[in-house]
Amino acid sequence: MSLALSPSTQAAPTRHRRDDFVVRRLDAPLGAELTGLDLGSALDDAAFARIHRAHLDHHVLVLRDQRITPRQQIDFSRRFGPLQIHVLHQFQLPGHPEILVVSNIVENGRPIGLGDAGHYWHSDLSYVEKPSLGSMLHAQELPSEGGDTLFANMHLAYDTLPAALKRSVEGLRAEHSYLCKYEALRARSPWRPRLSDAQIAQVKPQVHPVVRTHPETGRKALFVSEHFTTRIVGLPEDESADLLARLFAHSVRPEHVYRHRWRPHDMVFWDNRCVIHLATGCPDTLRRRLNRTTIEGDRPF
Ligand code: SIN
C-alpha cells in the first residue's frame, strides 16, 4: 500500500509573520521541525529571516504539512538563490524543469523519476563548480514501509576527527565526479539512461577543498562523499583511497546522523554545504514519489 497525497483545498492565511510558527530542535545531532507554517502563504521578511536562521542553525529543516503546489515549492526555493537544473532532464516534472522527480514509479513502461537517487551518501551537485546551497524535497506519495532519508552532520564530522586525521586533511583538495558511480548504477537500475555527449559535457569533474568553510556561518565542515568524491588530488591512488575510506566511515557514524521518517506533506530542506544524505530505499512493490529543488551555492573555499 502507498499513500497518495493531494494539496489542500483550504484557504491559506494571507501572510505569515515572524512568530506564527514553531521551530523545535529534533532529538538528533542535527535538524529542527517547523510547524504552523504554510509555504503556500506569503512570508514577510521577518518570517523568512527566521526560517533562514533556523536553516543555518540546524542544517536540516522538517517543514510539516506543506500542502503546496510545485510552483509554490519553486517560488519558496528561489528566495534562497537561483535554482539548478539536474543533468537528467528526463526526470524533470513536466512544465517545471526546476523540479527533479525522485520516484521508483514506472508508468506505461517508463520511469517517471529517478528511482535510485541518493542510494550512496552524497551532497547534492558537489560535482559542479558551484555545488548546491541546499535542497528541498517535498513528499508526494509515500510507501507504507521504508523510504527513510538519513542526514549526516558534516560540521560534527569535522569537529570530531581524531587530531592526526584532522591535521592530515588540512589544505587537501579532492575531485568530485557525477560519472564516478554512474555506470555501476546503470548496470543494475532501470532508472539510469545512457547519457548523451551533451550531458557528459555538462558534468566535467571539479576539484573542491576536503574541508570547506561554510560561507554564511564560517564553520568548517568535511566536504567529501562516497557517491561523488573520486580521489584526493596529489596523493598516490592507494593513499587517496585509504584516506577517503576513513573520512567516509567517520562522517556517517551513528552519532552524526538523523533518520527522517517521512510523513504526508513533509517538505525537508537541508544544507548541502554541511550535510550529506542517503536514501535508504523501500520495497520495489511500493510507490514513492517526491519533488526536489536544488538551490545554487557558492564555489567552496
Ligand atoms: C536525494 O538524494 O535527493 C533523494 C533522497 C531521497 O529520496 O530520500
PDB file of C-alpha atoms in Angstrom, residues 10-301:
ATOM      1  CA  GLN A  10      -8.379  25.006   2.467  1.00  0.00           C
ATOM      2  CA  ALA A  11      -7.830  28.738   2.011  1.00  0.00           C
ATOM      3  CA  ALA A  12      -4.333  29.714   3.210  1.00  0.00           C
ATOM      4  CA  PRO A  13      -3.777  32.672   5.536  1.00  0.00           C
ATOM      5  CA  THR A  14      -2.693  35.695   3.540  1.00  0.00           C
ATOM      6  CA  ARG A  15       0.668  36.429   5.160  1.00  0.00           C
ATOM      7  CA  HIS A  16       2.868  34.713   7.747  1.00  0.00           C
ATOM      8  CA  ARG A  17       4.565  36.816  10.359  1.00  0.00           C
ATOM      9  CA  ARG A  18       7.675  36.010  12.351  1.00  0.00           C
ATOM     10  CA  ASP A  19       6.022  34.334  15.343  1.00  0.00           C
ATOM     11  CA  ASP A  20       3.275  32.427  13.559  1.00  0.00           C
ATOM     12  CA  PHE A  21       5.212  29.165  13.550  1.00  0.00           C
ATOM     13  CA  VAL A  22       7.168  26.983  15.955  1.00  0.00           C
ATOM     14  CA  VAL A  23      10.771  25.829  15.472  1.00  0.00           C
ATOM     15  CA  ARG A  24      11.575  22.770  17.582  1.00  0.00           C
ATOM     16  CA  ARG A  25      15.021  21.237  17.669  1.00  0.00           C
ATOM     17  CA  LEU A  26      14.929  17.492  16.950  1.00  0.00           C
ATOM     18  CA  ASP A  27      16.343  14.995  19.403  1.00  0.00           C
ATOM     19  CA  ALA A  28      19.169  14.257  16.948  1.00  0.00           C
ATOM     20  CA  PRO A  29      22.644  15.562  16.025  1.00  0.00           C
ATOM     21  CA  LEU A  30      21.035  17.939  13.546  1.00  0.00           C
ATOM     22  CA  GLY A  31      17.609  19.060  12.426  1.00  0.00           C
ATOM     23  CA  ALA A  32      14.582  21.044  13.548  1.00  0.00           C
ATOM     24  CA  GLU A  33      10.863  20.680  12.930  1.00  0.00           C
ATOM     25  CA  LEU A  34       8.762  23.651  11.833  1.00  0.00           C
ATOM     26  CA  THR A  35       5.036  23.545  12.477  1.00  0.00           C
ATOM     27  CA  GLY A  36       2.304  26.114  11.968  1.00  0.00           C
ATOM     28  CA  LEU A  37       3.861  27.370   8.755  1.00  0.00           C
ATOM     29  CA  ASP A  38       2.214  27.264   5.325  1.00  0.00           C
ATOM     30  CA  LEU A  39       4.614  27.883   2.475  1.00  0.00           C
ATOM     31  CA  GLY A  40       1.625  28.475   0.245  1.00  0.00           C
ATOM     32  CA  SER A  41       1.102  31.793   2.056  1.00  0.00           C
ATOM     33  CA  ALA A  42       3.200  34.891   1.631  1.00  0.00           C
ATOM     34  CA  LEU A  43       6.025  35.141   4.176  1.00  0.00           C
ATOM     35  CA  ASP A  44       7.012  38.558   5.421  1.00  0.00           C
ATOM     36  CA  ASP A  45      10.734  39.337   5.580  1.00  0.00           C
ATOM     37  CA  ALA A  46      10.980  38.633   9.301  1.00  0.00           C
ATOM     38  CA  ALA A  47       9.328  35.213   8.909  1.00  0.00           C
ATOM     39  CA  PHE A  48      11.656  34.390   6.029  1.00  0.00           C
ATOM     40  CA  ALA A  49      14.680  35.546   8.066  1.00  0.00           C
ATOM     41  CA  ARG A  50      13.635  33.235  10.912  1.00  0.00           C
ATOM     42  CA  ILE A  51      13.454  30.236   8.562  1.00  0.00           C
ATOM     43  CA  HIS A  52      16.827  31.184   7.104  1.00  0.00           C
ATOM     44  CA  ARG A  53      18.345  31.428  10.608  1.00  0.00           C
ATOM     45  CA  ALA A  54      16.864  28.049  11.586  1.00  0.00           C
ATOM     46  CA  HIS A  55      18.358  26.508   8.438  1.00  0.00           C
ATOM     47  CA  LEU A  56      21.815  27.823   9.345  1.00  0.00           C
ATOM     48  CA  ASP A  57      21.495  26.705  12.973  1.00  0.00           C
ATOM     49  CA  HIS A  58      20.010  23.234  12.435  1.00  0.00           C
ATOM     50  CA  HIS A  59      21.115  22.304   8.865  1.00  0.00           C
ATOM     51  CA  VAL A  60      18.001  20.200   8.188  1.00  0.00           C
ATOM     52  CA  LEU A  61      14.506  21.664   8.476  1.00  0.00           C
ATOM     53  CA  VAL A  62      11.444  19.447   8.502  1.00  0.00           C
ATOM     54  CA  LEU A  63       8.520  21.627   7.436  1.00  0.00           C
ATOM     55  CA  ARG A  64       5.388  19.691   8.306  1.00  0.00           C
ATOM     56  CA  ASP A  65       2.118  19.613   6.457  1.00  0.00           C
ATOM     57  CA  GLN A  66       3.035  21.601   3.349  1.00  0.00           C
ATOM     58  CA  ARG A  67       0.059  21.261   1.003  1.00  0.00           C
ATOM     59  CA  ILE A  68       1.726  23.280  -1.710  1.00  0.00           C
ATOM     60  CA  THR A  69       1.994  23.079  -5.470  1.00  0.00           C
ATOM     61  CA  PRO A  70       5.233  22.563  -7.445  1.00  0.00           C
ATOM     62  CA  ARG A  71       5.073  26.265  -8.398  1.00  0.00           C
ATOM     63  CA  GLN A  72       4.968  27.243  -4.714  1.00  0.00           C
ATOM     64  CA  GLN A  73       7.927  24.961  -3.951  1.00  0.00           C
ATOM     65  CA  ILE A  74       9.882  26.626  -6.752  1.00  0.00           C
ATOM     66  CA  ASP A  75       8.958  30.125  -5.568  1.00  0.00           C
ATOM     67  CA  PHE A  76       9.986  29.402  -1.973  1.00  0.00           C
ATOM     68  CA  SER A  77      13.245  27.736  -3.090  1.00  0.00           C
ATOM     69  CA  ARG A  78      14.093  30.755  -5.251  1.00  0.00           C
ATOM     70  CA  ARG A  79      14.082  33.034  -2.233  1.00  0.00           C
ATOM     71  CA  PHE A  80      17.381  31.375  -1.280  1.00  0.00           C
ATOM     72  CA  GLY A  81      19.048  31.708  -4.699  1.00  0.00           C
ATOM     73  CA  PRO A  82      18.926  30.613  -8.332  1.00  0.00           C
ATOM     74  CA  LEU A  83      17.783  27.046  -8.933  1.00  0.00           C
ATOM     75  CA  GLN A  84      19.870  24.335 -10.553  1.00  0.00           C
ATOM     76  CA  ILE A  85      18.558  22.116 -13.317  1.00  0.00           C
ATOM     77  CA  HIS A  86      19.536  18.462 -12.942  1.00  0.00           C
ATOM     78  CA  VAL A  87      21.513  16.898 -15.776  1.00  0.00           C
ATOM     79  CA  LEU A  88      18.960  14.046 -16.015  1.00  0.00           C
ATOM     80  CA  HIS A  89      16.395  16.211 -17.790  1.00  0.00           C
ATOM     81  CA  GLN A  90      14.425  13.013 -18.464  1.00  0.00           C
ATOM     82  CA  PHE A  91      13.128  13.274 -14.895  1.00  0.00           C
ATOM     83  CA  GLN A  92      12.056  16.895 -14.788  1.00  0.00           C
ATOM     84  CA  LEU A  93       8.488  17.427 -13.677  1.00  0.00           C
ATOM     85  CA  PRO A  94       6.604  18.282 -16.884  1.00  0.00           C
ATOM     86  CA  GLY A  95       6.268  22.074 -17.134  1.00  0.00           C
ATOM     87  CA  HIS A  96       8.687  22.603 -14.218  1.00  0.00           C
ATOM     88  CA  PRO A  97      12.308  21.939 -15.231  1.00  0.00           C
ATOM     89  CA  GLU A  98      13.464  23.188 -11.807  1.00  0.00           C
ATOM     90  CA  ILE A  99      11.932  20.089 -10.194  1.00  0.00           C
ATOM     91  CA  LEU A 100      13.620  16.701 -10.333  1.00  0.00           C
ATOM     92  CA  VAL A 101      11.140  13.897  -9.702  1.00  0.00           C
ATOM     93  CA  VAL A 102      12.584  11.338  -7.278  1.00  0.00           C
ATOM     94  CA  SER A 103      10.465   8.230  -7.675  1.00  0.00           C
ATOM     95  CA  ASN A 104      10.553   4.468  -8.163  1.00  0.00           C
ATOM     96  CA  ILE A 105       7.257   4.531 -10.104  1.00  0.00           C
ATOM     97  CA  VAL A 106       7.141   3.155 -13.647  1.00  0.00           C
ATOM     98  CA  GLU A 107       4.173   4.224 -15.794  1.00  0.00           C
ATOM     99  CA  ASN A 108       3.483   2.738 -19.237  1.00  0.00           C
ATOM    100  CA  GLY A 109       6.879   1.058 -19.102  1.00  0.00           C
ATOM    101  CA  ARG A 110       8.692   4.348 -18.387  1.00  0.00           C
ATOM    102  CA  PRO A 111      10.157   5.515 -15.059  1.00  0.00           C
ATOM    103  CA  ILE A 112       8.583   8.833 -14.075  1.00  0.00           C
ATOM    104  CA  GLY A 113      11.514   9.819 -11.884  1.00  0.00           C
ATOM    105  CA  LEU A 114      14.973   8.916 -10.711  1.00  0.00           C
ATOM    106  CA  GLY A 115      14.287   5.780  -8.687  1.00  0.00           C
ATOM    107  CA  ASP A 116      17.725   5.235  -7.228  1.00  0.00           C
ATOM    108  CA  ALA A 117      18.524   8.871  -6.357  1.00  0.00           C
ATOM    109  CA  GLY A 118      20.686   9.119  -3.292  1.00  0.00           C
ATOM    110  CA  HIS A 119      21.490   5.450  -2.803  1.00  0.00           C
ATOM    111  CA  TYR A 120      25.047   6.418  -1.802  1.00  0.00           C
ATOM    112  CA  TRP A 121      25.883   9.152   0.723  1.00  0.00           C
ATOM    113  CA  HIS A 122      26.363  12.488  -1.022  1.00  0.00           C
ATOM    114  CA  SER A 123      25.954  16.248  -1.053  1.00  0.00           C
ATOM    115  CA  ASP A 124      23.773  17.315  -3.978  1.00  0.00           C
ATOM    116  CA  LEU A 125      25.618  18.503  -7.064  1.00  0.00           C
ATOM    117  CA  SER A 126      29.020  18.531  -5.326  1.00  0.00           C
ATOM    118  CA  TYR A 127      30.355  17.649  -8.798  1.00  0.00           C
ATOM    119  CA  VAL A 128      29.682  21.111 -10.270  1.00  0.00           C
ATOM    120  CA  GLU A 129      31.691  24.292  -9.899  1.00  0.00           C
ATOM    121  CA  LYS A 130      29.106  25.834  -7.597  1.00  0.00           C
ATOM    122  CA  PRO A 131      27.575  22.930  -5.672  1.00  0.00           C
ATOM    123  CA  SER A 132      24.139  23.338  -4.262  1.00  0.00           C
ATOM    124  CA  LEU A 133      23.454  25.510  -1.221  1.00  0.00           C
ATOM    125  CA  GLY A 134      20.510  23.394  -0.233  1.00  0.00           C
ATOM    126  CA  SER A 135      17.811  21.069  -1.485  1.00  0.00           C
ATOM    127  CA  MET A 136      14.110  20.840  -0.784  1.00  0.00           C
ATOM    128  CA  LEU A 137      12.351  17.508  -1.069  1.00  0.00           C
ATOM    129  CA  HIS A 138       8.560  17.503  -0.933  1.00  0.00           C
ATOM    130  CA  ALA A 139       6.630  14.284  -0.294  1.00  0.00           C
ATOM    131  CA  GLN A 140       4.026  13.470  -2.956  1.00  0.00           C
ATOM    132  CA  GLU A 141       3.460   9.753  -2.454  1.00  0.00           C
ATOM    133  CA  LEU A 142       4.963   7.711   0.374  1.00  0.00           C
ATOM    134  CA  PRO A 143       5.418   3.981   0.842  1.00  0.00           C
ATOM    135  CA  SER A 144       3.789   2.360   3.864  1.00  0.00           C
ATOM    136  CA  GLU A 145       7.160   0.806   4.715  1.00  0.00           C
ATOM    137  CA  GLY A 146      10.732   2.112   4.363  1.00  0.00           C
ATOM    138  CA  GLY A 147      11.740   5.117   2.275  1.00  0.00           C
ATOM    139  CA  ASP A 148      13.528   6.961   5.110  1.00  0.00           C
ATOM    140  CA  THR A 149      16.263   9.505   4.367  1.00  0.00           C
ATOM    141  CA  LEU A 150      19.393   9.783   6.527  1.00  0.00           C
ATOM    142  CA  PHE A 151      21.285  13.052   7.064  1.00  0.00           C
ATOM    143  CA  ALA A 152      24.826  13.345   8.481  1.00  0.00           C
ATOM    144  CA  ASN A 153      26.171  16.497  10.118  1.00  0.00           C
ATOM    145  CA  MET A 154      29.489  17.286   8.412  1.00  0.00           C
ATOM    146  CA  HIS A 155      30.382  20.054  10.889  1.00  0.00           C
ATOM    147  CA  LEU A 156      30.292  17.450  13.640  1.00  0.00           C
ATOM    148  CA  ALA A 157      32.173  15.019  11.424  1.00  0.00           C
ATOM    149  CA  TYR A 158      34.950  17.590  11.002  1.00  0.00           C
ATOM    150  CA  ASP A 159      34.967  18.696  14.657  1.00  0.00           C
ATOM    151  CA  THR A 160      35.289  15.122  15.926  1.00  0.00           C
ATOM    152  CA  LEU A 161      38.024  13.940  13.558  1.00  0.00           C
ATOM    153  CA  PRO A 162      40.934  12.437  15.502  1.00  0.00           C
ATOM    154  CA  ALA A 163      43.631  15.132  15.768  1.00  0.00           C
ATOM    155  CA  ALA A 164      46.128  13.382  13.466  1.00  0.00           C
ATOM    156  CA  LEU A 165      43.485  12.822  10.786  1.00  0.00           C
ATOM    157  CA  LYS A 166      42.355  16.441  11.091  1.00  0.00           C
ATOM    158  CA  ARG A 167      45.923  17.614  10.539  1.00  0.00           C
ATOM    159  CA  SER A 168      46.375  15.278   7.569  1.00  0.00           C
ATOM    160  CA  VAL A 169      43.381  16.688   5.651  1.00  0.00           C
ATOM    161  CA  GLU A 170      44.319  20.333   6.134  1.00  0.00           C
ATOM    162  CA  GLY A 171      44.697  22.094   2.788  1.00  0.00           C
ATOM    163  CA  LEU A 172      43.826  18.967   0.754  1.00  0.00           C
ATOM    164  CA  ARG A 173      41.606  19.095  -2.293  1.00  0.00           C
ATOM    165  CA  ALA A 174      39.506  16.336  -3.813  1.00  0.00           C
ATOM    166  CA  GLU A 175      37.912  15.598  -7.158  1.00  0.00           C
ATOM    167  CA  HIS A 176      34.134  15.164  -7.419  1.00  0.00           C
ATOM    168  CA  SER A 177      32.563  13.467 -10.423  1.00  0.00           C
ATOM    169  CA  TYR A 178      28.949  12.789 -11.358  1.00  0.00           C
ATOM    170  CA  LEU A 179      30.131   9.918 -13.541  1.00  0.00           C
ATOM    171  CA  CYS A 180      32.058   8.184 -10.759  1.00  0.00           C
ATOM    172  CA  LYS A 181      29.371   5.591  -9.980  1.00  0.00           C
ATOM    173  CA  TYR A 182      27.046   6.228 -12.922  1.00  0.00           C
ATOM    174  CA  GLU A 183      27.826   3.126 -14.991  1.00  0.00           C
ATOM    175  CA  ALA A 184      27.757   0.844 -11.939  1.00  0.00           C
ATOM    176  CA  LEU A 185      24.324   2.208 -11.037  1.00  0.00           C
ATOM    177  CA  ARG A 186      23.162   1.943 -14.640  1.00  0.00           C
ATOM    178  CA  ALA A 187      24.112  -1.737 -14.778  1.00  0.00           C
ATOM    179  CA  ARG A 188      21.646  -2.592 -12.025  1.00  0.00           C
ATOM    180  CA  SER A 189      18.944   0.039 -12.390  1.00  0.00           C
ATOM    181  CA  PRO A 190      16.174   0.766 -14.881  1.00  0.00           C
ATOM    182  CA  TRP A 191      16.355   4.476 -13.996  1.00  0.00           C
ATOM    183  CA  ARG A 192      19.710   5.439 -15.431  1.00  0.00           C
ATOM    184  CA  PRO A 193      19.510   6.374 -19.103  1.00  0.00           C
ATOM    185  CA  ARG A 194      22.619   6.351 -21.278  1.00  0.00           C
ATOM    186  CA  LEU A 195      23.973   9.906 -21.075  1.00  0.00           C
ATOM    187  CA  SER A 196      24.301  11.946 -24.247  1.00  0.00           C
ATOM    188  CA  ASP A 197      27.587  13.670 -25.117  1.00  0.00           C
ATOM    189  CA  ALA A 198      25.966  16.986 -24.158  1.00  0.00           C
ATOM    190  CA  GLN A 199      25.027  15.629 -20.727  1.00  0.00           C
ATOM    191  CA  ILE A 200      28.536  14.249 -20.176  1.00  0.00           C
ATOM    192  CA  ALA A 201      29.991  17.638 -21.146  1.00  0.00           C
ATOM    193  CA  GLN A 202      27.747  19.266 -18.532  1.00  0.00           C
ATOM    194  CA  VAL A 203      29.265  17.285 -15.647  1.00  0.00           C
ATOM    195  CA  LYS A 204      33.027  17.645 -16.020  1.00  0.00           C
ATOM    196  CA  PRO A 205      34.774  16.669 -12.746  1.00  0.00           C
ATOM    197  CA  GLN A 206      35.505  19.503 -10.321  1.00  0.00           C
ATOM    198  CA  VAL A 207      38.033  19.915  -7.533  1.00  0.00           C
ATOM    199  CA  HIS A 208      36.934  21.255  -4.119  1.00  0.00           C
ATOM    200  CA  PRO A 209      38.547  21.546  -0.674  1.00  0.00           C
ATOM    201  CA  VAL A 210      38.224  18.457   1.544  1.00  0.00           C
ATOM    202  CA  VAL A 211      37.370  20.785   4.417  1.00  0.00           C
ATOM    203  CA  ARG A 212      35.181  23.708   3.424  1.00  0.00           C
ATOM    204  CA  THR A 213      34.201  26.816   5.319  1.00  0.00           C
ATOM    205  CA  HIS A 214      30.502  27.493   5.451  1.00  0.00           C
ATOM    206  CA  PRO A 215      30.086  30.803   3.599  1.00  0.00           C
ATOM    207  CA  GLU A 216      27.362  32.084   5.943  1.00  0.00           C
ATOM    208  CA  THR A 217      28.419  30.823   9.377  1.00  0.00           C
ATOM    209  CA  GLY A 218      32.193  30.472   8.977  1.00  0.00           C
ATOM    210  CA  ARG A 219      32.108  26.944  10.477  1.00  0.00           C
ATOM    211  CA  LYS A 220      34.253  24.224   8.952  1.00  0.00           C
ATOM    212  CA  ALA A 221      32.741  21.057   7.503  1.00  0.00           C
ATOM    213  CA  LEU A 222      34.081  17.936   5.808  1.00  0.00           C
ATOM    214  CA  PHE A 223      33.135  18.030   2.141  1.00  0.00           C
ATOM    215  CA  VAL A 224      33.629  14.535   0.708  1.00  0.00           C
ATOM    216  CA  SER A 225      31.164  11.762  -0.021  1.00  0.00           C
ATOM    217  CA  GLU A 226      31.198   8.168  -1.188  1.00  0.00           C
ATOM    218  CA  HIS A 227      28.969   8.911  -4.180  1.00  0.00           C
ATOM    219  CA  PHE A 228      30.863  11.682  -5.900  1.00  0.00           C
ATOM    220  CA  THR A 229      34.376  12.078  -4.413  1.00  0.00           C
ATOM    221  CA  THR A 230      36.793  10.121  -6.565  1.00  0.00           C
ATOM    222  CA  ARG A 231      40.296  10.968  -5.284  1.00  0.00           C
ATOM    223  CA  ILE A 232      42.422  13.320  -3.240  1.00  0.00           C
ATOM    224  CA  VAL A 233      44.468  15.468  -5.568  1.00  0.00           C
ATOM    225  CA  GLY A 234      48.234  14.853  -5.361  1.00  0.00           C
ATOM    226  CA  LEU A 235      48.123  11.627  -3.330  1.00  0.00           C
ATOM    227  CA  PRO A 236      49.059   8.178  -4.682  1.00  0.00           C
ATOM    228  CA  GLU A 237      45.944   6.174  -5.562  1.00  0.00           C
ATOM    229  CA  ASP A 238      46.130   3.770  -2.612  1.00  0.00           C
ATOM    230  CA  GLU A 239      46.754   6.531  -0.050  1.00  0.00           C
ATOM    231  CA  SER A 240      43.938   8.580  -1.506  1.00  0.00           C
ATOM    232  CA  ALA A 241      41.524   5.624  -1.407  1.00  0.00           C
ATOM    233  CA  ASP A 242      42.535   4.799   2.164  1.00  0.00           C
ATOM    234  CA  LEU A 243      42.128   8.373   3.396  1.00  0.00           C
ATOM    235  CA  LEU A 244      38.760   8.773   1.687  1.00  0.00           C
ATOM    236  CA  ALA A 245      37.500   5.492   3.132  1.00  0.00           C
ATOM    237  CA  ARG A 246      38.435   6.681   6.636  1.00  0.00           C
ATOM    238  CA  LEU A 247      36.722  10.034   6.106  1.00  0.00           C
ATOM    239  CA  PHE A 248      33.573   8.427   4.675  1.00  0.00           C
ATOM    240  CA  ALA A 249      33.342   5.967   7.588  1.00  0.00           C
ATOM    241  CA  HIS A 250      33.859   8.709  10.168  1.00  0.00           C
ATOM    242  CA  SER A 251      31.313  11.078   8.543  1.00  0.00           C
ATOM    243  CA  VAL A 252      28.400   8.705   8.908  1.00  0.00           C
ATOM    244  CA  ARG A 253      28.986   7.402  12.410  1.00  0.00           C
ATOM    245  CA  PRO A 254      25.569   6.985  14.091  1.00  0.00           C
ATOM    246  CA  GLU A 255      26.218   9.928  16.444  1.00  0.00           C
ATOM    247  CA  HIS A 256      26.347  12.283  13.417  1.00  0.00           C
ATOM    248  CA  VAL A 257      23.152  11.041  11.771  1.00  0.00           C
ATOM    249  CA  TYR A 258      19.454  11.957  11.814  1.00  0.00           C
ATOM    250  CA  ARG A 259      16.979   9.483  10.280  1.00  0.00           C
ATOM    251  CA  HIS A 260      13.995  11.189   8.689  1.00  0.00           C
ATOM    252  CA  ARG A 261      10.827   9.095   8.654  1.00  0.00           C
ATOM    253  CA  TRP A 262       8.595  10.787   6.120  1.00  0.00           C
ATOM    254  CA  ARG A 263       5.081  11.928   6.943  1.00  0.00           C
ATOM    255  CA  PRO A 264       2.481  13.014   4.389  1.00  0.00           C
ATOM    256  CA  HIS A 265       3.119  16.555   3.055  1.00  0.00           C
ATOM    257  CA  ASP A 266       6.579  16.873   4.648  1.00  0.00           C
ATOM    258  CA  MET A 267       8.968  19.262   2.979  1.00  0.00           C
ATOM    259  CA  VAL A 268      12.578  18.719   4.061  1.00  0.00           C
ATOM    260  CA  PHE A 269      15.104  21.476   3.391  1.00  0.00           C
ATOM    261  CA  TRP A 270      18.757  20.647   4.064  1.00  0.00           C
ATOM    262  CA  ASP A 271      22.059  22.491   3.766  1.00  0.00           C
ATOM    263  CA  ASN A 272      24.327  20.702   1.285  1.00  0.00           C
ATOM    264  CA  ARG A 273      27.301  22.772   2.470  1.00  0.00           C
ATOM    265  CA  CYS A 274      27.428  20.908   5.772  1.00  0.00           C
ATOM    266  CA  VAL A 275      25.186  17.833   5.368  1.00  0.00           C
ATOM    267  CA  ILE A 276      25.396  14.642   3.339  1.00  0.00           C
ATOM    268  CA  HIS A 277      22.368  12.413   2.877  1.00  0.00           C
ATOM    269  CA  LEU A 278      21.332   8.914   1.882  1.00  0.00           C
ATOM    270  CA  ALA A 279      18.059   7.453   0.611  1.00  0.00           C
ATOM    271  CA  THR A 280      17.549   4.103   2.346  1.00  0.00           C
ATOM    272  CA  GLY A 281      15.108   2.754  -0.279  1.00  0.00           C
ATOM    273  CA  CYS A 282      11.817   0.919   0.032  1.00  0.00           C
ATOM    274  CA  PRO A 283      10.393  -2.370  -1.287  1.00  0.00           C
ATOM    275  CA  ASP A 284      10.066  -2.306  -5.122  1.00  0.00           C
ATOM    276  CA  THR A 285       6.371  -3.092  -4.873  1.00  0.00           C
ATOM    277  CA  LEU A 286       5.621   0.169  -3.016  1.00  0.00           C
ATOM    278  CA  ARG A 287       5.309   3.572  -4.670  1.00  0.00           C
ATOM    279  CA  ARG A 288       7.439   6.538  -3.567  1.00  0.00           C
ATOM    280  CA  ARG A 289       7.462   9.971  -5.213  1.00  0.00           C
ATOM    281  CA  LEU A 290       8.956  13.267  -4.090  1.00  0.00           C
ATOM    282  CA  ASN A 291       9.716  16.572  -5.836  1.00  0.00           C
ATOM    283  CA  ARG A 292      13.207  18.017  -5.416  1.00  0.00           C
ATOM    284  CA  THR A 293      14.524  21.523  -6.000  1.00  0.00           C
ATOM    285  CA  THR A 294      18.201  22.444  -5.586  1.00  0.00           C
ATOM    286  CA  ILE A 295      19.495  25.953  -4.962  1.00  0.00           C
ATOM    287  CA  GLU A 296      22.826  27.046  -6.348  1.00  0.00           C
ATOM    288  CA  GLY A 297      25.514  27.814  -3.757  1.00  0.00           C
ATOM    289  CA  ASP A 298      28.998  29.326  -3.799  1.00  0.00           C
ATOM    290  CA  ARG A 299      32.247  27.924  -5.038  1.00  0.00           C
ATOM    291  CA  PRO A 300      33.551  26.065  -1.924  1.00  0.00           C
ATOM    292  CA  PHE A 301      36.565  27.534  -0.092  1.00  0.00           C
TER     293      PHE A 301
END
